[in-house]
Every structure is written in C-alpha cells, then in structure tokens.
XYZ file of C-alpha atoms in Angstrom:
320
model
C 127.979 83.484 99.097
C 129.132 86.549 100.991
C 126.418 89.123 101.474
C 126.930 92.817 102.130
C 124.431 94.732 104.244
C 124.281 98.493 103.729
C 121.773 100.507 105.737
C 119.038 97.928 105.390
C 119.863 96.980 101.778
C 121.073 93.386 101.361
C 123.280 92.750 98.335
C 125.063 89.658 97.092
C 128.795 90.064 96.770
C 128.498 87.997 93.610
C 126.360 90.705 92.025
C 128.655 93.450 93.255
C 131.811 91.801 92.022
C 130.256 90.902 88.688
C 128.938 94.413 88.193
C 131.844 96.524 89.385
C 134.133 97.510 92.221
C 132.692 98.433 95.568
C 134.474 101.612 96.562
C 133.896 103.594 99.713
C 135.715 106.715 100.764
C 136.902 105.835 104.271
C 134.961 107.272 107.178
C 134.335 105.882 110.654
C 130.869 104.495 109.956
C 131.601 103.234 106.446
C 134.537 100.897 107.085
C 132.287 97.845 107.291
C 131.097 98.375 103.734
C 134.504 98.490 102.022
C 135.303 95.410 99.902
C 138.050 96.968 97.803
C 139.901 100.239 98.103
C 140.541 102.100 94.859
C 143.767 104.163 94.995
C 143.303 107.922 94.941
C 143.765 109.351 91.430
C 147.065 110.970 90.652
C 146.768 114.741 90.515
C 149.270 117.531 90.437
C 150.278 118.813 93.894
C 148.369 121.822 95.114
C 149.939 125.153 95.794
C 150.358 125.445 99.584
C 147.653 128.085 99.933
C 145.158 125.888 98.026
C 145.662 122.642 99.984
C 142.388 120.999 100.982
C 140.308 123.747 99.361
C 136.828 123.019 98.116
C 138.106 123.529 94.573
C 140.683 120.781 95.030
C 138.172 118.412 96.610
C 135.767 118.837 93.706
C 138.495 118.473 91.093
C 139.772 115.248 92.665
C 136.242 113.884 92.997
C 135.498 114.517 89.307
C 138.619 112.614 88.223
C 137.567 109.705 90.427
C 133.886 109.828 89.479
C 134.387 109.775 85.697
C 137.494 107.645 85.042
C 138.655 107.541 81.449
C 136.897 110.804 80.635
C 138.068 113.366 83.164
C 141.792 112.853 82.628
C 143.433 114.712 85.492
C 143.193 117.571 87.960
C 145.754 120.319 88.193
C 146.321 123.608 90.015
C 146.359 125.917 87.032
C 146.347 129.690 86.725
C 145.554 130.224 90.393
C 142.607 127.808 90.454
C 141.991 124.063 90.356
C 140.964 122.693 86.979
C 140.200 119.341 85.349
C 141.018 118.208 81.827
C 138.048 116.794 79.912
C 138.128 115.927 76.203
C 140.999 118.318 75.566
C 139.454 121.282 77.434
C 140.472 122.610 80.837
C 137.513 123.368 83.101
C 138.314 125.658 86.033
C 136.502 125.398 89.349
C 135.624 129.120 89.131
C 133.662 129.234 92.364
C 131.887 125.962 91.598
C 130.879 126.841 88.039
C 133.320 124.549 86.145
C 133.958 127.028 83.363
C 136.016 126.228 80.257
C 139.260 128.148 80.285
C 138.365 130.312 77.300
C 135.087 131.411 78.934
C 136.345 132.241 82.410
C 135.548 135.895 81.783
C 131.839 134.965 81.710
C 131.765 133.054 85.002
C 129.801 135.796 86.776
C 126.824 135.180 84.483
C 126.275 131.690 85.933
C 125.407 130.189 89.287
C 127.558 127.413 90.791
C 126.799 123.772 90.130
C 125.283 121.850 93.028
C 127.909 119.562 94.544
C 125.841 118.995 97.712
C 128.603 119.150 100.279
C 125.937 118.381 102.906
C 124.359 115.403 101.113
C 123.864 112.892 103.949
C 123.393 109.148 103.977
C 120.083 107.594 104.913
C 116.613 109.036 105.114
C 116.422 112.811 105.677
C 115.275 114.131 109.033
C 112.490 116.710 108.784
C 112.356 119.578 111.241
C 109.824 122.428 111.213
C 111.376 125.629 109.822
C 112.581 128.205 112.318
C 111.275 131.772 112.225
C 114.455 132.867 110.449
C 114.060 130.120 107.832
C 110.424 131.005 107.314
C 111.344 134.608 106.587
C 113.942 133.482 104.054
C 111.694 130.893 102.406
C 108.707 133.183 101.947
C 108.649 134.013 98.268
C 111.862 132.074 97.665
C 110.243 129.753 95.148
C 109.208 132.635 92.923
C 112.620 134.269 93.237
C 114.310 130.990 92.326
C 112.241 130.699 89.175
C 112.500 134.273 87.932
C 115.760 135.801 89.161
C 118.314 133.042 89.601
C 121.271 132.913 87.224
C 121.386 129.816 85.030
C 123.652 126.985 86.077
C 126.803 126.666 83.962
C 126.210 123.785 81.549
C 129.571 123.563 79.793
C 131.173 120.757 81.817
C 128.234 118.350 81.560
C 127.633 119.273 77.909
C 131.205 118.168 77.228
C 131.169 115.163 79.565
C 128.103 113.676 77.860
C 128.837 115.146 74.399
C 125.384 116.692 74.428
C 125.617 120.341 73.456
C 122.402 120.193 71.419
C 119.327 117.992 71.375
C 120.451 116.368 68.130
C 123.894 115.614 69.549
C 122.400 114.223 72.771
C 119.997 111.950 70.886
C 122.920 110.151 69.243
C 124.143 108.978 72.642
C 120.812 107.669 73.931
C 120.093 103.949 74.124
C 116.902 102.096 74.981
C 116.977 100.117 78.205
C 114.479 98.392 80.468
C 114.325 99.340 84.126
C 111.928 97.501 86.424
C 109.951 96.444 83.369
C 109.630 99.923 81.858
C 111.398 101.114 78.726
C 113.633 104.133 79.261
C 116.005 106.110 77.049
C 119.288 106.816 78.827
C 122.813 107.934 78.037
C 124.862 104.891 77.061
C 127.492 105.613 79.744
C 125.118 104.840 82.653
C 123.762 101.521 81.369
C 125.802 99.434 83.789
C 125.079 101.627 86.799
C 121.338 101.537 86.158
C 121.475 97.759 85.664
C 123.221 97.433 89.035
C 120.533 99.573 90.691
C 117.856 97.319 89.207
C 119.670 94.159 90.321
C 119.911 95.451 93.892
C 116.220 96.428 94.004
C 115.064 93.115 92.526
C 117.180 91.115 94.950
C 115.652 92.965 97.879
C 112.175 92.498 96.372
C 112.654 88.714 96.491
C 112.392 88.816 100.280
C 110.492 92.069 100.865
C 106.836 92.219 99.785
C 106.818 95.998 100.358
C 109.431 96.476 97.624
C 107.478 94.195 95.286
C 104.344 96.236 95.933
C 106.229 99.460 95.189
C 107.499 98.071 91.870
C 104.009 96.957 90.905
C 102.650 100.378 91.857
C 104.883 102.328 89.466
C 102.797 104.214 86.936
C 105.521 105.602 84.680
C 109.245 106.271 84.475
C 110.493 109.296 82.550
C 114.091 109.541 81.409
C 115.658 111.452 78.508
C 113.963 114.752 77.709
C 115.893 117.709 76.272
C 114.541 120.613 78.312
C 115.251 123.247 80.924
C 114.210 122.971 84.557
C 110.651 124.239 84.873
C 110.482 127.998 85.326
C 114.234 128.511 84.798
C 116.777 128.806 81.994
C 118.963 126.034 83.451
C 119.371 122.808 81.498
C 117.849 119.789 83.210
C 119.946 116.670 83.773
C 117.170 114.853 81.926
C 118.666 116.487 78.821
C 121.720 114.253 79.181
C 119.761 111.054 79.750
C 121.216 110.599 83.244
C 118.064 111.300 85.275
C 114.932 109.262 85.991
C 111.556 110.345 87.353
C 109.726 107.390 88.909
C 106.042 108.237 89.330
C 103.607 105.955 91.160
C 100.047 105.361 90.038
C 98.753 106.625 93.379
C 100.348 109.247 95.635
C 97.968 108.539 98.484
C 97.287 112.244 98.991
C 100.982 113.087 99.482
C 103.127 115.647 97.668
C 105.960 114.690 95.336
C 107.297 117.934 93.835
C 107.689 121.322 95.512
C 106.388 123.350 92.554
C 103.209 121.260 92.314
C 102.736 121.571 96.063
C 103.256 125.350 95.811
C 100.217 125.552 93.535
C 98.110 124.232 96.407
C 99.713 125.855 99.432
C 102.039 128.817 99.920
C 104.060 127.083 102.643
C 105.127 124.140 100.473
C 108.393 123.855 102.454
C 106.406 123.203 105.622
C 105.108 119.825 104.441
C 106.614 117.193 106.774
C 108.162 114.097 105.246
C 105.194 111.917 106.111
C 103.171 114.277 103.908
C 105.501 113.674 100.955
C 105.665 110.654 98.682
C 108.876 108.661 99.220
C 110.135 105.568 97.421
C 111.136 102.838 99.894
C 114.362 103.511 101.764
C 115.978 100.441 100.193
C 115.282 101.834 96.713
C 116.804 105.208 97.579
C 119.884 103.512 99.018
C 120.290 101.273 95.967
C 120.347 104.338 93.722
C 122.765 106.206 95.982
C 125.107 103.241 96.277
C 125.517 103.375 92.501
C 126.029 107.120 92.221
C 122.513 108.573 91.867
C 121.442 111.593 93.909
C 117.831 111.572 95.160
C 115.792 114.774 94.836
C 113.885 114.061 98.031
C 116.844 115.441 100.003
C 116.687 118.846 98.324
C 115.056 121.892 99.904
C 113.146 122.220 96.627
C 112.073 118.601 96.978
C 111.499 116.350 93.980
C 110.955 112.886 95.414
C 110.398 111.165 92.065
C 113.808 112.278 90.766
C 117.151 110.460 90.644
C 120.202 111.744 88.731
C 123.625 110.227 88.171
C 126.142 112.339 90.124
C 128.795 109.978 91.571
C 131.059 112.902 92.510
C 128.485 113.857 95.169
C 128.912 110.484 96.889
C 132.700 110.809 96.778
C 132.654 114.355 98.162
C 130.457 113.258 101.057
C 132.348 110.069 101.902
C 129.438 107.783 101.034
C 129.815 104.186 99.776
C 129.894 103.968 95.990
C 129.814 101.057 93.553
C 131.543 101.954 90.290
C 131.087 99.992 87.082
C 134.268 98.502 85.589
C-alpha cells in the first residue's frame, strides 16, 4: 500500500482515498504531498483593479473550502462577494457582510483568515521592546473594547442563527473514545483526523500515551468568547477543546495564564502545553486551525476553517 508522509505524519493512501481527495494548493515545498489536483473553482473574472486582491483570494478560498454550499464568487458592486444559501456576502474589509447589512460593516471587526498561518510547529521568539509596549494591557483592551466579529456568514453557513436552530444540526460522535456533539457537516473530516491519529499511534507510543492522557473533550457549546461579545466557533459545533488530565505545570490558555502573570505573552513554547506535533498536523491536514499558533494562545483548541489552509497554500484533505 502506498504511504504518504507529511511533516512526520504517516498516512495510508488507502485511508486517504477512502475518506476523501487529497488536495494541496501548489507551492514549492508541498509538491511531494499532492495525490490529486482539484481544479480551481469557476468564478467571475475580476475587474482589472481588483485582480489578486485579498478580497478575491478569500472569496475564491471560500468557494473551494465549502463546495456545494458557497455557490460562487463574483466581483459585485465594487467588492468581491460570495453567494451562500441565496444571500450575497461581501468581503467588506474581511467582515463578510450580507448585502443588505453593508451599511453596518463598521460596527464589526474583520474575521480572522490568518494570512500568516504557517505549517509546522510555531517558532517562539522573545518579544521585542516595541512588541512589549504594544502587548502591555492588550489583553484587557481586547476583552473590553474590541468590536464583535461579524457572525452573519458562519450563522448562514451552518444554519445556526440561534441556539435552538444550531441544536437541530448537532450529531453525537465519538472521537478518540470520547463522546462529542458536532455539526453534522464535519463528521467525515473529524473521522479522518481520528483515523490519522490512530494510525500513527499504532507505531508511536508517545501518541498512545497522549490519547490515554486526555481528560476531557469539549465540543458544541452555544456561547460567546470569554470576555467578549463575539460568538465562539463552539456555537456552531465545529470546534473542539482537548484537555489533558495533567498539564505538567504548563500553560494552555492565555487568559488563564494572565490570571497568574501579567506577561502571559512572554511564556516560551516549552512553558505551554502542546498536543504532539503529529496530532496538530493531522487536524490541519483536514482543515482544522490550531489555537496554539495564535498570539492569544489556546493550545487545547481546534476549529474547522479549511479556507485558512487554502489561503496559506497548505495541504488539505477534503471529504467527498
């Protein structure tokens, strides 16, 4: 059987081909991982002044990331927009606002598309003096003064405008032996993540020990992000928090660390809890962003955002 090696993660081609199509956006160091090339989605041509803009890149990535739901991308009314469930969502500076609410775009902050989301383990460097000045008090400012993130696109994508509506789309699943409630549209992706982790665990005792050391896994929870008015991706059932029984004295979440030390950002990576690299890569390969790469680190957190992988040219396995 052909085996595919990706940054230390060994996968069977049989599992990949049974689960979905391995798709990688071409880049010099990713060519070895491409098994099949998915054609670029058809979109309307851009106006000359908008060619290769960030708005166009995001619009194209959303069509590719959510096939069958995001119908097409189009340069419309001076901005790039995508059509989702009969509604046009305009880029609007990264906010993805429905056309009829464009006049309210200024009341929201842009969505995080992580145009600097890098492959592999993050590299920690001590903050510079300039960064220290900017970070001092930044956590408090983030919690009390930041505009909420626009929620309209993801509300519509997952048909989860209210808690009651979201609950109708949740299904029970088992992940690494724990029961989780997730949105039905990510069942296959999460199953592929589990298959990749379990295959690696067959030959790696460190991965087996990590699985056995999991204390709890949290999934669907209709709520806002702590200390903000922004809806959490847990509300859509597309995020998982994997919490070990023992942190070994390390930090896992910036806000918890901030309760113990003012310079929470100055904690080096060896002072933070990290899942094994192979686990992180298995999640990323199937479209999940890891919160350990955020400035406001959240190393227990994974959320399904395949457009981030596409925008950053990272390998991506998509379910059929």
